[in-house]
Short mmCIF file of N, CA, C and O in Angstrom, two decimals:
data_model
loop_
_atom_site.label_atom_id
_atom_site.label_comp_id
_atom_site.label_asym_id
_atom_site.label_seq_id
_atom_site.Cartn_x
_atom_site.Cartn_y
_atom_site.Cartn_z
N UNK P 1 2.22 -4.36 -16.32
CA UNK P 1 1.03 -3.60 -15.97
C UNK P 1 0.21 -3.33 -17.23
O UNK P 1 -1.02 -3.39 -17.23
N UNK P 2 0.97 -3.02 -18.32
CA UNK P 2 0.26 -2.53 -19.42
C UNK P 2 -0.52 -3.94 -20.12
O UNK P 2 -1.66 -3.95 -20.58
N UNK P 3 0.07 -4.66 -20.07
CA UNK P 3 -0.75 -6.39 -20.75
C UNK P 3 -1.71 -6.40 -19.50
O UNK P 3 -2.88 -6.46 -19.87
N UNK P 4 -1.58 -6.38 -18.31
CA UNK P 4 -2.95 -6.57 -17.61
C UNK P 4 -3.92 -5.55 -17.62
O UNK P 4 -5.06 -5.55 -17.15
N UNK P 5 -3.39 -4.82 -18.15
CA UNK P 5 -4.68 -3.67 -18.02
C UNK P 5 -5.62 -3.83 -19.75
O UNK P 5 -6.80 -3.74 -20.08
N UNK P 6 -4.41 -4.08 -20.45
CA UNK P 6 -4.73 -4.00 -21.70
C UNK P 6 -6.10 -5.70 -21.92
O UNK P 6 -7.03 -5.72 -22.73
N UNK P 7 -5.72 -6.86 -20.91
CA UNK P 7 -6.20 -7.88 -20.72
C UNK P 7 -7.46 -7.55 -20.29
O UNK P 7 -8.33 -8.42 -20.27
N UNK P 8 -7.75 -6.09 -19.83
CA UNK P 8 -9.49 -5.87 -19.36
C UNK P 8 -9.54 -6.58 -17.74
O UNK P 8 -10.43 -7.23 -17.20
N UNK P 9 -7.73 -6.00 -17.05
CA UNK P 9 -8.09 -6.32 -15.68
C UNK P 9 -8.24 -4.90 -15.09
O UNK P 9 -7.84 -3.87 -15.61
N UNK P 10 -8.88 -5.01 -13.94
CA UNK P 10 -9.61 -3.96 -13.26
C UNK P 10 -8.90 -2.25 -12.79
O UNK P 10 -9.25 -1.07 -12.82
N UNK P 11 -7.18 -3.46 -12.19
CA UNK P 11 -6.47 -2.64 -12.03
C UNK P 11 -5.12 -3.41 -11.50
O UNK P 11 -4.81 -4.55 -11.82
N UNK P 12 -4.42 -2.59 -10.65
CA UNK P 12 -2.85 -3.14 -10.49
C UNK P 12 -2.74 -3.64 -8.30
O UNK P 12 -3.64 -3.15 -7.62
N UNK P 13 -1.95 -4.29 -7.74
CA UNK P 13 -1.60 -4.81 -6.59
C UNK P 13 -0.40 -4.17 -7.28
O UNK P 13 -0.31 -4.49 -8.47
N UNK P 14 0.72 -3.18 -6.73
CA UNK P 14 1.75 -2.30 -6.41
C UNK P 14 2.65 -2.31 -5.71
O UNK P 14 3.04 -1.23 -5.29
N UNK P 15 3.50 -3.82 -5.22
CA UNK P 15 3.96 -3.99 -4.10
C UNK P 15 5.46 -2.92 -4.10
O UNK P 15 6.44 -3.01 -4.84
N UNK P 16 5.29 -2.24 -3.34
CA UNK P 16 6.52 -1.03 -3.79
C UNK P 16 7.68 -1.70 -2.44
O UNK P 16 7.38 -1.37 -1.29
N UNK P 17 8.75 -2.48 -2.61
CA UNK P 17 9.71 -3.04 -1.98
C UNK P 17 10.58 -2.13 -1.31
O UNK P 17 11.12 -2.46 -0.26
N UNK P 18 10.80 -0.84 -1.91
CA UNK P 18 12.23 -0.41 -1.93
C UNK P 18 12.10 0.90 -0.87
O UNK P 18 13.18 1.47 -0.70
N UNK P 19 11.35 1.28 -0.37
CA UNK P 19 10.58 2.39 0.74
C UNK P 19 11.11 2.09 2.10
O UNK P 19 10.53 2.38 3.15
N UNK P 20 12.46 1.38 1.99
CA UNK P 20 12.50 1.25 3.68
C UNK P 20 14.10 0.89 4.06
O UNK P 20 14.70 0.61 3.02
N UNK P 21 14.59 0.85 4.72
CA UNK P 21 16.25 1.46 5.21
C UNK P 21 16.66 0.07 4.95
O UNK P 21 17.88 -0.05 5.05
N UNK P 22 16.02 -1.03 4.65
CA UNK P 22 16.96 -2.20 4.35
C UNK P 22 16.85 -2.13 2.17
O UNK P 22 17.05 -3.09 1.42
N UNK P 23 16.72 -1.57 2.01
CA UNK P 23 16.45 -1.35 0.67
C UNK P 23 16.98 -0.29 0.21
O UNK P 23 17.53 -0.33 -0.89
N UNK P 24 16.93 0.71 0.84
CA UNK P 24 17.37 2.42 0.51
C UNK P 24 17.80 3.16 1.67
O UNK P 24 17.48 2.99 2.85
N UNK P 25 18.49 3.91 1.22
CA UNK P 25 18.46 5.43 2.10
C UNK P 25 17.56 6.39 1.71
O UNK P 25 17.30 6.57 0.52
N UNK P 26 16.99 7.10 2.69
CA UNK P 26 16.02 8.38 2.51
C UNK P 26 16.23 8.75 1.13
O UNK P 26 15.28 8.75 0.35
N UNK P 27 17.79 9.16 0.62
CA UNK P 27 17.82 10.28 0.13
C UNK P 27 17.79 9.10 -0.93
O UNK P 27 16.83 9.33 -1.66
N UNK P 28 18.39 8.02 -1.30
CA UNK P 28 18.22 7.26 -2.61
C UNK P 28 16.86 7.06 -2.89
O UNK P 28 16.49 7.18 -4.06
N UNK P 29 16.01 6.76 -1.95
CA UNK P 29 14.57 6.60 -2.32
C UNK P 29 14.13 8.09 -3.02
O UNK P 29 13.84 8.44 -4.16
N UNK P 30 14.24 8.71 -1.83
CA UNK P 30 13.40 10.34 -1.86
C UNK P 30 14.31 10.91 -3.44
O UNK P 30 13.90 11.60 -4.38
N UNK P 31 15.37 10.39 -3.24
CA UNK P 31 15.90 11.29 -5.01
C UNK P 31 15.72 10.34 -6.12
O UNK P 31 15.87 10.72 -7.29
N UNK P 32 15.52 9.55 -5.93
CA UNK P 32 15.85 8.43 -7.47
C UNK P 32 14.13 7.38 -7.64
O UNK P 32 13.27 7.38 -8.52
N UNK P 33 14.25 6.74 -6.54
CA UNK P 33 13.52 5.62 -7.04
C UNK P 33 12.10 6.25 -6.85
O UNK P 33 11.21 5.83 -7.58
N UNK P 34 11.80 7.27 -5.88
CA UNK P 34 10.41 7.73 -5.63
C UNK P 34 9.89 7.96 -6.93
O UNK P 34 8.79 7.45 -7.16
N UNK P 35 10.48 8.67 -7.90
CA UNK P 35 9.94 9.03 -9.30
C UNK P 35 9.63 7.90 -10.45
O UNK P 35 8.79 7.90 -11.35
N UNK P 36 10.58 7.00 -10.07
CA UNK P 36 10.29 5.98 -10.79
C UNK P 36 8.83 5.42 -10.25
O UNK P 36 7.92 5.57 -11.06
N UNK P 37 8.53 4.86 -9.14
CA UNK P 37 7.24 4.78 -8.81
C UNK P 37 6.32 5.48 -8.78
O UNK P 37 5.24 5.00 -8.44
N UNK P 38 6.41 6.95 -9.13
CA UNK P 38 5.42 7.65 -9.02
C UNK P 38 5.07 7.56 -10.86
O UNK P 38 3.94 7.57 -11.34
N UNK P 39 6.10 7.50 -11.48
CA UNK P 39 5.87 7.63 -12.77
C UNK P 39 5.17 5.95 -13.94
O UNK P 39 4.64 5.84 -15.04
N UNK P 40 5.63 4.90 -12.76
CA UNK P 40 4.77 3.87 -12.89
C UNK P 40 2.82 4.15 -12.41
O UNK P 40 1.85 4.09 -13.16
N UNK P 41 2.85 4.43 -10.97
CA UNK P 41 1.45 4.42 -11.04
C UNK P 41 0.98 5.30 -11.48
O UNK P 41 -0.24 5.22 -11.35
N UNK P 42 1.45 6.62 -12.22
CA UNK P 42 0.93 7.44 -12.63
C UNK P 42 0.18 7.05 -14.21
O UNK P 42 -0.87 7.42 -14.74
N UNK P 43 1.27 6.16 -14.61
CA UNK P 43 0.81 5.62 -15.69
C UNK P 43 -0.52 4.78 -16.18
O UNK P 43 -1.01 4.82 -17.31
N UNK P 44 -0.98 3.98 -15.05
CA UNK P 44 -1.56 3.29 -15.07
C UNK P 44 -3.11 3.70 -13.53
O UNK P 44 -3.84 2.93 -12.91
N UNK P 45 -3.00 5.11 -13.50
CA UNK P 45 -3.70 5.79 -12.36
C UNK P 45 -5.53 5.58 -13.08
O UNK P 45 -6.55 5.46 -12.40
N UNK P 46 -5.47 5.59 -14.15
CA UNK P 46 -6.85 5.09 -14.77
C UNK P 46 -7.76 4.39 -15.06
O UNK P 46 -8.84 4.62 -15.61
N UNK P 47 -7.06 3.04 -14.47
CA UNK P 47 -7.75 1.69 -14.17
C UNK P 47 -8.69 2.05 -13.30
O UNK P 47 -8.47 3.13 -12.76
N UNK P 48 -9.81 1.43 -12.94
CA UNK P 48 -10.48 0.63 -11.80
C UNK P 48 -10.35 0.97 -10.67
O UNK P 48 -10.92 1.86 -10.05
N UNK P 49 -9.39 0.11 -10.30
CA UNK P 49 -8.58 0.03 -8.50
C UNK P 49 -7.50 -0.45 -8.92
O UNK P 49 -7.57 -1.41 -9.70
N UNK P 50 -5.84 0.21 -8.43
CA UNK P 50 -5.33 0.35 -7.95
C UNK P 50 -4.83 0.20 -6.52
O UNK P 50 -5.27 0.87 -5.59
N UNK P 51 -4.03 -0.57 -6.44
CA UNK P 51 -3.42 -1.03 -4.41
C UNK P 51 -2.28 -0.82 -4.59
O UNK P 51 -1.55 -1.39 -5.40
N UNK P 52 -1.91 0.36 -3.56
CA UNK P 52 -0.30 0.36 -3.69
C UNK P 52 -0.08 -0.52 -2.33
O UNK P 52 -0.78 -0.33 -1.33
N UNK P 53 1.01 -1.55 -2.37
CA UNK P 53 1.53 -1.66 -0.63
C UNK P 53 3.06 -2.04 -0.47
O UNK P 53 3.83 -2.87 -0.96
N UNK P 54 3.11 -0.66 0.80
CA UNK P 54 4.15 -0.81 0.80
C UNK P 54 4.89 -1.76 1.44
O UNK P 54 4.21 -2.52 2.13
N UNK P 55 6.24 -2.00 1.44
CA UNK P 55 6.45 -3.32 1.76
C UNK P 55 7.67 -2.92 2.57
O UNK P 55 8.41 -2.15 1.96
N UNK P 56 8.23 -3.39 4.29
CA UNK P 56 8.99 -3.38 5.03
C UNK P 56 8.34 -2.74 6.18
O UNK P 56 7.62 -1.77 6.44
N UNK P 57 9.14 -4.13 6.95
CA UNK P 57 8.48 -3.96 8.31
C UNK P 57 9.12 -3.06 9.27
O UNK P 57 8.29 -2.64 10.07
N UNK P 58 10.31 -2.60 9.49
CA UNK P 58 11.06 -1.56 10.03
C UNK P 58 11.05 -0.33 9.10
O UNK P 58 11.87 -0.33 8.19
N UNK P 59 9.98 1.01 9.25
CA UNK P 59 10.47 2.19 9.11
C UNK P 59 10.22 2.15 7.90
O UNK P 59 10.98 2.94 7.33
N UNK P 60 9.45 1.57 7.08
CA UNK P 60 8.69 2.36 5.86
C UNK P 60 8.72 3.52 6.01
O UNK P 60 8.32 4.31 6.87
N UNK P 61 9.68 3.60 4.26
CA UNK P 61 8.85 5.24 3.95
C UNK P 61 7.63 6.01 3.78
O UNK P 61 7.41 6.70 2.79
N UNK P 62 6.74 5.85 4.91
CA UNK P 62 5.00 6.32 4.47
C UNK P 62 5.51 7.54 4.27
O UNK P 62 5.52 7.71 3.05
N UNK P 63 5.97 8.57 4.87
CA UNK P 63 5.96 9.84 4.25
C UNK P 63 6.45 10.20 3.09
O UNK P 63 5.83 11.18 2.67
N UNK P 64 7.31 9.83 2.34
CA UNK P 64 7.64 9.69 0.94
C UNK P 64 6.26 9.27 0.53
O UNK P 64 5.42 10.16 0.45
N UNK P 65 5.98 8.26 0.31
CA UNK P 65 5.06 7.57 -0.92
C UNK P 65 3.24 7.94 -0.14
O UNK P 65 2.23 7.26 -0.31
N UNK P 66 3.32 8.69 0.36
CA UNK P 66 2.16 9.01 0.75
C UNK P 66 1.31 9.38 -0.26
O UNK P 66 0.16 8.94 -0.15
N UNK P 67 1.54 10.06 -1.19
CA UNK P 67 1.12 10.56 -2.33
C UNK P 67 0.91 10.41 -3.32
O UNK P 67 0.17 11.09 -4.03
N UNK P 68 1.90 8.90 -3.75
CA UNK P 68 1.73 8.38 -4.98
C UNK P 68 0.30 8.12 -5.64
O UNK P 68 -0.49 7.90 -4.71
N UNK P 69 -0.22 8.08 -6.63
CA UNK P 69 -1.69 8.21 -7.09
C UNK P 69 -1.65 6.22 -6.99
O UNK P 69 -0.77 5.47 -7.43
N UNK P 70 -2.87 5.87 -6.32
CA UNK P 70 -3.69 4.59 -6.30
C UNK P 70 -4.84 4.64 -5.45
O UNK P 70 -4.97 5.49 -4.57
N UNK P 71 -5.53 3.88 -5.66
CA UNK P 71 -7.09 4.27 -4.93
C UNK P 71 -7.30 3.66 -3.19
O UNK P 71 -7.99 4.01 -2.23
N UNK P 72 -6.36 2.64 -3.43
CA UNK P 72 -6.00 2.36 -2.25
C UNK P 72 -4.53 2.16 -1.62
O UNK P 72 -3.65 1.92 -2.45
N UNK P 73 -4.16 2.21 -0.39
CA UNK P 73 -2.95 2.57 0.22
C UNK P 73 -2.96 1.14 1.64
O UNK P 73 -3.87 0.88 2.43
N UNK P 74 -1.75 0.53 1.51
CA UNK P 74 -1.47 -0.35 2.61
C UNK P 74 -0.11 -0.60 3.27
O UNK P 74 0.65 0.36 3.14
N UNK P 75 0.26 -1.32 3.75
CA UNK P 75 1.50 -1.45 4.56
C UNK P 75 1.18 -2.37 5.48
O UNK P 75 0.01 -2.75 5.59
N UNK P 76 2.44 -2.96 6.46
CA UNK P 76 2.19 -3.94 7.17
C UNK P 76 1.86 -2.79 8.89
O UNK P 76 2.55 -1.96 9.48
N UNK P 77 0.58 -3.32 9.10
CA UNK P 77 0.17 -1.97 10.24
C UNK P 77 0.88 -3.02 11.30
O UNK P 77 1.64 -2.43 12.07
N UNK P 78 0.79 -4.48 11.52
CA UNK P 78 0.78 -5.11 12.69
C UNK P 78 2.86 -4.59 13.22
O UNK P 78 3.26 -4.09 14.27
N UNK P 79 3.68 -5.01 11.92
CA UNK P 79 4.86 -4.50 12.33
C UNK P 79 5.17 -3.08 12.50
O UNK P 79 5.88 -2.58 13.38
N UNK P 80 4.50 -2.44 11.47
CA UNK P 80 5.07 -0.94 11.90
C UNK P 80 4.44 -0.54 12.86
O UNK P 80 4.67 0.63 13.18
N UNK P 81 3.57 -1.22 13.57
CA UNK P 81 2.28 0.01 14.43
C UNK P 81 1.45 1.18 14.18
O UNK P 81 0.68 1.72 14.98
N UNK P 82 1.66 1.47 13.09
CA UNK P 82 0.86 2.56 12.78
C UNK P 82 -0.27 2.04 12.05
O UNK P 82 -0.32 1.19 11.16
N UNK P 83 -1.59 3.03 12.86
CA UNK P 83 -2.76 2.32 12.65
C UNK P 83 -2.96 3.00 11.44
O UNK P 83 -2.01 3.50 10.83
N UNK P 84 -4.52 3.09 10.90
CA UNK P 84 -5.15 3.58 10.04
C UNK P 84 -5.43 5.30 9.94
O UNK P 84 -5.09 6.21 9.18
N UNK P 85 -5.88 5.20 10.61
CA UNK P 85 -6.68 6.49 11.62
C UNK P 85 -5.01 7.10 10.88
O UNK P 85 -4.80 7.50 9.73
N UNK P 86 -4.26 7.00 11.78
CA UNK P 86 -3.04 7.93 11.69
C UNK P 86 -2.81 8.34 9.81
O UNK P 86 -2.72 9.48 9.35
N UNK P 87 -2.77 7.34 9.20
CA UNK P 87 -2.53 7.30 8.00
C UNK P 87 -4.00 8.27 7.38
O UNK P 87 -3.64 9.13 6.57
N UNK P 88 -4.96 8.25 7.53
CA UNK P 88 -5.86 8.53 6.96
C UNK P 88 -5.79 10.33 7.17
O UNK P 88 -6.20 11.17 6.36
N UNK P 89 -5.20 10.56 8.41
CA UNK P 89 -5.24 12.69 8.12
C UNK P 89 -4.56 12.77 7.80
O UNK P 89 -4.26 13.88 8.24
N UNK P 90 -3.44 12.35 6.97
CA UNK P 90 -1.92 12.35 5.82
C UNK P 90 -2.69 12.36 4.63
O UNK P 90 -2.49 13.23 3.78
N UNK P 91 -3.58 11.45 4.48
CA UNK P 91 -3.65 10.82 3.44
C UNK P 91 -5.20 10.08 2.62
O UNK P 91 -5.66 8.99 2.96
N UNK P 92 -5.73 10.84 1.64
CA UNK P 92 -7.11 10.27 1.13
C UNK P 92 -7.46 9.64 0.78
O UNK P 92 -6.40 9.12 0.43
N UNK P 93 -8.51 8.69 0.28
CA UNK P 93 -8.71 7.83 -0.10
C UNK P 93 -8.79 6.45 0.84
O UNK P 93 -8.74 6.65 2.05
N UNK P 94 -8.93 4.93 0.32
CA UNK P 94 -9.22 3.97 0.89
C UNK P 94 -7.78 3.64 1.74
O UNK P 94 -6.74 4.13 1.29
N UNK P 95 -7.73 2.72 3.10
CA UNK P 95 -6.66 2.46 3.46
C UNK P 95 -7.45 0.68 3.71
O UNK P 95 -8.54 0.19 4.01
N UNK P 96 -6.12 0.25 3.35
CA UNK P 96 -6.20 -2.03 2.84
C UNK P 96 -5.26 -2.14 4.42
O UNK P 96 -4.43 -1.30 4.78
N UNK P 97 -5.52 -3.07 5.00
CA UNK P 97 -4.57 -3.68 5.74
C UNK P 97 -5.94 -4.75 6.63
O UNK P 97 -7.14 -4.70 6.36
N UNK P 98 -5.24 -5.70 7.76
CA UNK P 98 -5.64 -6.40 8.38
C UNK P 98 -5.67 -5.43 9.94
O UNK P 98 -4.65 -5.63 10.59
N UNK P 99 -6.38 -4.73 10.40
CA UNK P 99 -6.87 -3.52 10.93
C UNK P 99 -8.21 -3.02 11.30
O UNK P 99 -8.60 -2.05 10.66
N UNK P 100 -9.15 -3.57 12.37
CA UNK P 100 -10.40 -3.31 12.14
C UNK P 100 -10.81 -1.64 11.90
O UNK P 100 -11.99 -1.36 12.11
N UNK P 101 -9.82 -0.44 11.45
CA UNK P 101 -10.01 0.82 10.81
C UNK P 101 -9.98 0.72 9.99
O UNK P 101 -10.82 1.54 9.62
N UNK P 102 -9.43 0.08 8.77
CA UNK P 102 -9.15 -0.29 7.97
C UNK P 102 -10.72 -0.19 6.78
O UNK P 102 -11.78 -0.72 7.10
N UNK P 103 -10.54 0.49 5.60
CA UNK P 103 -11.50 0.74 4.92
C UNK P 103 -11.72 -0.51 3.94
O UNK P 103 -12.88 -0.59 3.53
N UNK P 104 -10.84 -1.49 3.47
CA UNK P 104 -10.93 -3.11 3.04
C UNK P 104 -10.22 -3.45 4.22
O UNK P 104 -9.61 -2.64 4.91
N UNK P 105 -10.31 -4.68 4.44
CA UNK P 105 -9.75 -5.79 5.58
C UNK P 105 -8.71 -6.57 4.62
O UNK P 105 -9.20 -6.58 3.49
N UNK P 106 -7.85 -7.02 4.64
CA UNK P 106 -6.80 -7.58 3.90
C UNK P 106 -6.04 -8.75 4.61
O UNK P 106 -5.14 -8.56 5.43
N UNK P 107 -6.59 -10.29 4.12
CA UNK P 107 -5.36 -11.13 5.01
C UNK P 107 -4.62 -11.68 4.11
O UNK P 107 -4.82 -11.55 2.90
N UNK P 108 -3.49 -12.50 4.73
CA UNK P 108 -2.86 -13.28 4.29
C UNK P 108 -2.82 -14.65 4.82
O UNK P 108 -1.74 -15.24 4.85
N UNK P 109 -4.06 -15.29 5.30
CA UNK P 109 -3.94 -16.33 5.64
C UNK P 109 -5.53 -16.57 5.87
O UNK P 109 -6.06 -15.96 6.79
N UNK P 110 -6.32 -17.46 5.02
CA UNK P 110 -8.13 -17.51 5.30
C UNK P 110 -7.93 -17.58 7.47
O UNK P 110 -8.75 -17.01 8.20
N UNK P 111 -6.87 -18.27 7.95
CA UNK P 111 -7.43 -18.43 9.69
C UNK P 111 -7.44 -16.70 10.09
O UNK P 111 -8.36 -16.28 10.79
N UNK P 112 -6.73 -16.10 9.77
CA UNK P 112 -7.15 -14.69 10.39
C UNK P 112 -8.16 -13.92 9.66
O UNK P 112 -8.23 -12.73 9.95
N UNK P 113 -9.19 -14.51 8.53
CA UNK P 113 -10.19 -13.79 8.03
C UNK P 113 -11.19 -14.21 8.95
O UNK P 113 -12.18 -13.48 8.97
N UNK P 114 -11.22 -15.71 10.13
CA UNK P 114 -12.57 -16.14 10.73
C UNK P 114 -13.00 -15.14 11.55
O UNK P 114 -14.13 -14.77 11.21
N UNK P 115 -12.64 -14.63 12.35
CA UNK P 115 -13.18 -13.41 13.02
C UNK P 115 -13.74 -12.42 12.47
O UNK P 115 -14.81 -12.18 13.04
N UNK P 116 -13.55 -11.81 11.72
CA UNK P 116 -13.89 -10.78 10.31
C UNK P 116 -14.95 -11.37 10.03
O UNK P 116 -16.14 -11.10 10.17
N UNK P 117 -14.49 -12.07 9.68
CA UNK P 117 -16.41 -13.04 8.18
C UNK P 117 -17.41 -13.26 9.52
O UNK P 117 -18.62 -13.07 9.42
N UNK P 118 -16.81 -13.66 10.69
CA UNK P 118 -17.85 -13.96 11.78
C UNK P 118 -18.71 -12.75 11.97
O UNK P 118 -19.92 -12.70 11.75
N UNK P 119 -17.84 -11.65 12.46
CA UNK P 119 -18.62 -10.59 12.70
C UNK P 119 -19.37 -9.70 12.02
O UNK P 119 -20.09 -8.81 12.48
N UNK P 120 -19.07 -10.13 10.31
CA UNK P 120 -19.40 -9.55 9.93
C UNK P 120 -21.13 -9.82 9.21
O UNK P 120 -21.87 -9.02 8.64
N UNK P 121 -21.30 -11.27 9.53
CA UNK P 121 -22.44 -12.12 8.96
C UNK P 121 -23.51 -12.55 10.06
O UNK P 121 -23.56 -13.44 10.90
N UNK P 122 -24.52 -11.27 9.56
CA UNK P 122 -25.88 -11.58 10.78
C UNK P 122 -26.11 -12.81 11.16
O UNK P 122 -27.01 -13.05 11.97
#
């Protein structure tokens, strides 16, 4: 993080892995590793933009890492189901996902951006 920032990039993509019951238990996340990530993006909270996303499709910890400092916040909405909207009275700032609530649109594949770019171009 520190060579890309130091490189005059904008900011950091945050993929936080470990937020979810195939990775951790509550209490290993919530006691150990949460600080470690909070004490990474805290470090680097001064860039640009910042994307934290979290990563696991069963039962992300959103309520843990709700808080961590980045300018924007994502997760996989299509597996967990939880939309935007929901995330957004938890939580301030921009929300990233593939989600038409969604404050950036985010894909992973240009065929699910055609609908998006369609609608979005008079």
């Amino acid at each position: 993080i520190d060579a890309a920032l130091s490189a005059r990039a904008d900011g950091v993509c945050y993929v936080l892995a470990g937020a979810n019951p195939a990775s951790s238990t509550p209490m290993q996340y919530g006691g150990h590793f949460l600080e470690v990530d909070r004490e990474i993006l805290t470090d680097c909270q001064d860039a640009a933009f910042n994307l934290l996303w979290v990563r696991g499709k069963e039962e992300p910890y959103l309520d843990f890492v709700i808080d961590l400092p980045a300018h924007a916040f994502a997760w996989d909405m299509v597996a967990t189901g939880i939309t935007p909207s929901a995330m957004k009275q938890a939580r301030g700032g921009a929300v990233a996902g593939a989600h038409p609530e969604a404050d950036i649109y985010l894909v992973d594949h240009h065929s699910t951006a055609a609908p998006w770019l369609e609608a979005a171009t008079p």
